[in-house]
Amino acid sequence: MNLFLNGRTYSCLVCPKSSPSCTEQHHPLQRLISYDELLAKYARKVNRDQYDPIGIYTCPYCALDRLTVDALYEHSRDSHPPARVEHVPAVHCPVCVCFRLEKSPALLGPPYTTGSLSEHMLSRHCFASTHQYRDELKLRSDFCCDGEYELIRFMATFLPPAIISSDVVARYGNDDDRLLSTAKQMPPTVLCPICLEHIDAASGKSLALCAHQFHGQCIDRWLEEKKCCPVCRCDCS
């Protein structure tokens, strides 16, 4: 459910998406960020080697705002742990809401359930290895047509290597053999470069000349306007 305040669009992080209005005035709200605003505010500055922290998220439990994706995860994990929080409502993921990600869960359970925000972020906004994260980051940095926007959105959407190397390993245990066995059993994660959603066998489509993979609907819409691969610009006319 979207709200328009002072010329900006917000979405309630507690009310169902189908709700015509917010049931409580004090519910945490998440800003919806536009393409132009993301580039204008977070594009790399001249003579700067690094990007500014992308602090655009609001905690759905306590309304703490201006959090980066890793700060949101750590805050949710540390400030709203299962042992301390009771009787809280189910919430929406601020990352999914901010970028209108498709296939995002309708509502996430309270922090004391397995469907908490921190668990969701580890499974939806985190890669299985730092190597995979860096490969995806390099792809967007080197090849994507709308390179900087795709790069900024990627950094804003996925947890960085520091989280991957600590919490993901801890999630599967410290036994190296067990972790290696688990990693081998996990199917490789393939993201659609257009929408950043996971691609499954039923929805995937590869371009004939360059073999880059996308969601069928995403690449079909893209090719209606632009006759090239959105990753490498290979001619598809």
Short mmCIF file of C-alpha atoms in Angstrom, two decimals:
data_model
loop_
_atom_site.label_atom_id
_atom_site.label_comp_id
_atom_site.label_asym_id
_atom_site.label_seq_id
_atom_site.Cartn_x
_atom_site.Cartn_y
_atom_site.Cartn_z
CA MET A 1 0.00 0.00 0.00
CA ASN A 2 1.62 3.23 -1.21
CA LEU A 3 1.44 6.69 0.36
CA PHE A 4 2.36 10.04 -1.19
CA LEU A 5 3.94 12.48 1.28
CA ASN A 6 5.67 15.75 0.37
CA GLY A 7 6.05 14.69 -3.23
CA ARG A 8 7.65 11.35 -2.35
CA THR A 9 6.28 7.83 -2.59
CA TYR A 10 6.34 5.56 0.46
CA SER A 11 5.07 2.07 1.16
CA CYS A 12 3.88 0.76 4.53
CA LEU A 13 6.13 -2.04 5.79
CA VAL A 14 3.39 -3.64 7.89
CA CYS A 15 0.04 -3.41 6.07
CA PRO A 16 -0.75 -5.94 3.32
CA LYS A 17 -0.04 -4.70 -0.20
CA SER A 18 -3.72 -5.05 -1.04
CA SER A 19 -4.79 -2.78 1.82
CA PRO A 20 -6.38 0.47 0.52
CA SER A 21 -4.98 2.49 3.42
CA CYS A 22 -2.55 2.18 6.31
CA THR A 23 -4.36 0.95 9.42
CA GLU A 24 -1.94 2.67 11.82
CA GLN A 25 -0.31 6.07 11.40
CA HIS A 26 2.83 4.96 13.24
CA HIS A 27 3.76 2.05 10.95
CA PRO A 28 7.30 2.28 9.50
CA LEU A 29 7.37 3.50 5.89
CA GLN A 30 9.87 2.71 3.15
CA ARG A 31 10.79 5.23 0.45
CA LEU A 32 10.47 3.97 -3.13
CA ILE A 33 13.58 5.08 -5.01
CA SER A 34 13.39 6.07 -8.67
CA TYR A 35 16.02 5.45 -11.35
CA ASP A 36 16.86 9.15 -11.61
CA GLU A 37 17.08 9.70 -7.86
CA LEU A 38 19.36 6.71 -7.32
CA LEU A 39 21.79 7.96 -9.95
CA ALA A 40 21.61 11.61 -8.90
CA LYS A 41 22.33 10.89 -5.26
CA TYR A 42 24.58 7.83 -5.31
CA ALA A 43 26.53 7.94 -8.59
CA ARG A 44 30.26 8.00 -8.00
CA LYS A 45 31.54 11.53 -7.49
CA VAL A 46 34.32 13.01 -9.62
CA ASN A 47 37.81 12.15 -8.33
CA ARG A 48 36.36 9.55 -5.95
CA ASP A 49 37.40 5.89 -6.08
CA GLN A 50 34.49 4.60 -4.00
CA TYR A 51 30.73 5.04 -3.85
CA ASP A 52 29.01 6.70 -0.92
CA PRO A 53 27.08 4.37 1.41
CA ILE A 54 23.59 3.78 0.01
CA GLY A 55 21.54 4.43 3.14
CA ILE A 56 17.96 4.20 1.90
CA TYR A 57 16.26 1.57 4.07
CA THR A 58 13.95 1.76 7.09
CA CYS A 59 13.74 -0.94 9.75
CA PRO A 60 10.21 -2.41 9.61
CA TYR A 61 10.27 -3.13 13.36
CA CYS A 62 11.38 0.19 14.91
CA ALA A 63 11.44 2.67 11.97
CA LEU A 64 15.19 3.39 12.25
CA ASP A 65 15.99 4.83 8.84
CA ARG A 66 18.85 5.67 6.46
CA LEU A 67 20.26 2.16 6.75
CA THR A 68 22.44 0.49 4.12
CA VAL A 69 21.60 -3.10 3.16
CA ASP A 70 24.27 -4.52 5.48
CA ALA A 71 23.33 -2.13 8.30
CA LEU A 72 19.68 -3.17 7.91
CA TYR A 73 20.64 -6.84 8.17
CA GLU A 74 22.92 -6.36 11.18
CA HIS A 75 20.38 -4.10 12.93
CA SER A 76 17.58 -6.62 12.37
CA ARG A 77 19.76 -9.49 13.56
CA ASP A 78 21.21 -7.73 16.62
CA SER A 79 18.51 -5.27 17.76
CA HIS A 80 15.48 -7.46 17.11
CA PRO A 81 16.68 -10.98 18.01
CA PRO A 82 14.18 -13.81 18.68
CA ALA A 83 14.80 -13.82 22.43
CA ARG A 84 13.91 -10.14 22.89
CA VAL A 85 10.98 -9.50 20.59
CA GLU A 86 7.44 -10.72 21.07
CA HIS A 87 4.03 -9.80 19.75
CA VAL A 88 5.33 -7.90 16.73
CA PRO A 89 3.52 -7.92 13.37
CA ALA A 90 4.65 -9.60 10.19
CA VAL A 91 6.48 -7.14 7.95
CA HIS A 92 7.63 -6.51 4.38
CA CYS A 93 11.29 -6.59 3.37
CA PRO A 94 12.43 -2.96 2.88
CA VAL A 95 14.83 -3.98 0.09
CA CYS A 96 12.14 -5.77 -1.91
CA VAL A 97 9.72 -2.88 -1.34
CA CYS A 98 12.20 -0.14 -2.26
CA PHE A 99 13.06 -1.66 -5.64
CA ARG A 100 9.64 -3.29 -6.30
CA LEU A 101 11.31 -6.69 -6.67
CA GLU A 102 9.04 -9.32 -8.17
CA LYS A 103 8.44 -12.61 -6.37
CA SER A 104 9.07 -10.95 -3.00
CA PRO A 105 7.18 -12.54 -0.10
CA ALA A 106 3.91 -10.87 0.84
CA LEU A 107 4.82 -10.65 4.53
CA LEU A 108 7.68 -11.95 6.66
CA GLY A 109 7.04 -13.48 10.05
CA PRO A 110 8.11 -11.86 13.33
CA PRO A 111 11.79 -12.09 14.34
CA TYR A 112 11.15 -15.10 16.56
CA THR A 113 10.06 -17.22 13.59
CA THR A 114 12.15 -18.78 10.84
CA GLY A 115 10.66 -16.31 8.38
CA SER A 116 12.26 -13.24 9.97
CA LEU A 117 13.75 -10.36 8.02
CA SER A 118 17.35 -11.37 8.76
CA GLU A 119 16.69 -14.93 7.55
CA HIS A 120 15.00 -13.60 4.43
CA MET A 121 17.96 -11.33 3.68
CA LEU A 122 20.43 -14.20 4.01
CA SER A 123 18.43 -16.29 1.56
CA ARG A 124 17.22 -13.62 -0.88
CA HIS A 125 19.78 -10.80 -0.73
CA CYS A 126 22.99 -12.74 -0.22
CA PHE A 127 25.20 -14.97 -2.37
CA ALA A 128 26.57 -18.32 -1.25
CA SER A 129 30.18 -17.17 -1.65
CA THR A 130 32.26 -14.00 -1.90
CA HIS A 131 33.55 -15.26 -5.26
CA GLN A 132 30.04 -15.32 -6.70
CA TYR A 133 29.30 -11.83 -5.34
CA ARG A 134 32.45 -10.40 -6.91
CA ASP A 135 31.70 -12.08 -10.25
CA GLU A 136 28.23 -10.51 -10.34
CA LEU A 137 29.63 -7.13 -9.26
CA LYS A 138 32.28 -7.24 -12.01
CA LEU A 139 29.65 -8.15 -14.60
CA ARG A 140 27.66 -5.02 -13.81
CA SER A 141 30.74 -2.85 -13.51
CA ASP A 142 32.27 -3.94 -16.83
CA PHE A 143 29.48 -4.81 -19.23
CA CYS A 144 25.96 -3.62 -18.39
CA CYS A 145 24.59 -0.93 -20.71
CA ASP A 146 23.17 1.16 -17.89
CA GLY A 147 26.35 0.29 -16.03
CA GLU A 148 26.34 2.67 -13.12
CA TYR A 149 22.64 2.34 -12.31
CA GLU A 150 22.85 -1.47 -12.41
CA LEU A 151 26.00 -1.37 -10.28
CA ILE A 152 24.47 0.95 -7.68
CA ARG A 153 21.27 -1.08 -7.50
CA PHE A 154 23.28 -4.27 -7.12
CA MET A 155 25.31 -2.83 -4.22
CA ALA A 156 22.11 -1.56 -2.59
CA THR A 157 20.31 -4.90 -2.96
CA PHE A 158 22.84 -7.57 -1.96
CA LEU A 159 24.80 -8.08 1.25
CA PRO A 160 28.56 -7.45 0.86
CA PRO A 161 31.37 -10.04 1.17
CA ALA A 162 31.95 -9.30 4.86
CA ILE A 163 28.47 -10.65 5.66
CA ILE A 164 28.85 -13.58 3.27
CA SER A 165 32.14 -14.73 4.75
CA SER A 166 30.87 -14.61 8.34
CA ASP A 167 27.13 -15.15 8.67
CA VAL A 168 26.66 -17.45 5.68
CA VAL A 169 29.42 -19.75 6.91
CA ALA A 170 27.99 -19.65 10.42
CA ARG A 171 24.57 -20.53 9.04
CA TYR A 172 25.88 -23.84 7.68
CA GLY A 173 28.25 -24.57 10.53
CA ASN A 174 32.00 -24.25 10.94
CA ASP A 175 32.84 -27.71 9.66
CA ASP A 176 34.70 -27.15 6.37
CA ASP A 177 33.72 -30.54 4.96
CA ARG A 178 30.08 -29.98 5.81
CA LEU A 179 30.14 -26.50 4.29
CA LEU A 180 31.80 -27.78 1.12
CA SER A 181 29.27 -30.60 0.86
CA THR A 182 26.38 -28.17 1.35
CA ALA A 183 27.77 -25.78 -1.24
CA LYS A 184 28.10 -28.58 -3.79
CA GLN A 185 24.48 -29.60 -3.24
CA MET A 186 23.19 -26.04 -3.70
CA PRO A 187 22.17 -25.23 -7.27
CA PRO A 188 24.13 -22.35 -8.83
CA THR A 189 22.41 -18.99 -8.39
CA VAL A 190 21.69 -17.25 -11.69
CA LEU A 191 20.31 -13.71 -11.62
CA CYS A 192 18.50 -11.94 -14.40
CA PRO A 193 20.67 -8.86 -15.17
CA ILE A 194 17.52 -6.86 -15.94
CA CYS A 195 15.43 -7.36 -12.78
CA LEU A 196 18.03 -8.94 -10.43
CA GLU A 197 15.63 -11.78 -9.61
CA HIS A 198 16.67 -15.44 -9.55
CA ILE A 199 16.17 -17.39 -12.77
CA ASP A 200 14.73 -20.88 -12.63
CA ALA A 201 14.62 -23.45 -15.43
CA ALA A 202 11.01 -22.66 -16.32
CA SER A 203 11.46 -18.90 -16.73
CA GLY A 204 15.00 -18.69 -18.15
CA LYS A 205 15.88 -17.65 -21.69
CA SER A 206 19.32 -17.36 -23.32
CA LEU A 207 20.28 -15.19 -26.27
CA ALA A 208 21.55 -17.24 -29.20
CA LEU A 209 24.70 -15.25 -30.00
CA CYS A 210 26.14 -14.44 -26.58
CA ALA A 211 24.36 -17.00 -24.34
CA HIS A 212 23.61 -14.51 -21.55
CA GLN A 213 20.58 -15.63 -19.52
CA PHE A 214 17.48 -13.63 -18.57
CA HIS A 215 13.87 -14.11 -17.61
CA GLY A 216 11.94 -14.68 -20.83
CA GLN A 217 9.51 -11.84 -20.11
CA CYS A 218 12.31 -9.43 -19.13
CA ILE A 219 14.40 -9.93 -22.26
CA ASP A 220 11.35 -9.95 -24.54
CA ARG A 221 10.28 -6.54 -23.19
CA TRP A 222 13.84 -5.26 -23.51
CA LEU A 223 14.21 -6.39 -27.14
CA GLU A 224 10.98 -4.66 -28.12
CA GLU A 225 12.81 -1.34 -27.71
CA LYS A 226 16.52 -2.17 -27.92
CA LYS A 227 17.94 -4.68 -30.37
CA CYS A 228 20.99 -5.65 -28.33
CA CYS A 229 21.95 -7.74 -25.32
CA PRO A 230 21.62 -5.59 -22.16
CA VAL A 231 24.86 -7.09 -20.81
CA CYS A 232 27.38 -7.13 -23.67
CA ARG A 233 25.48 -5.11 -26.33
CA CYS A 234 25.69 -7.95 -28.83
CA ASP A 235 23.46 -7.16 -31.84
CA CYS A 236 20.15 -9.08 -31.61
CA SER A 237 18.28 -7.48 -34.51
#
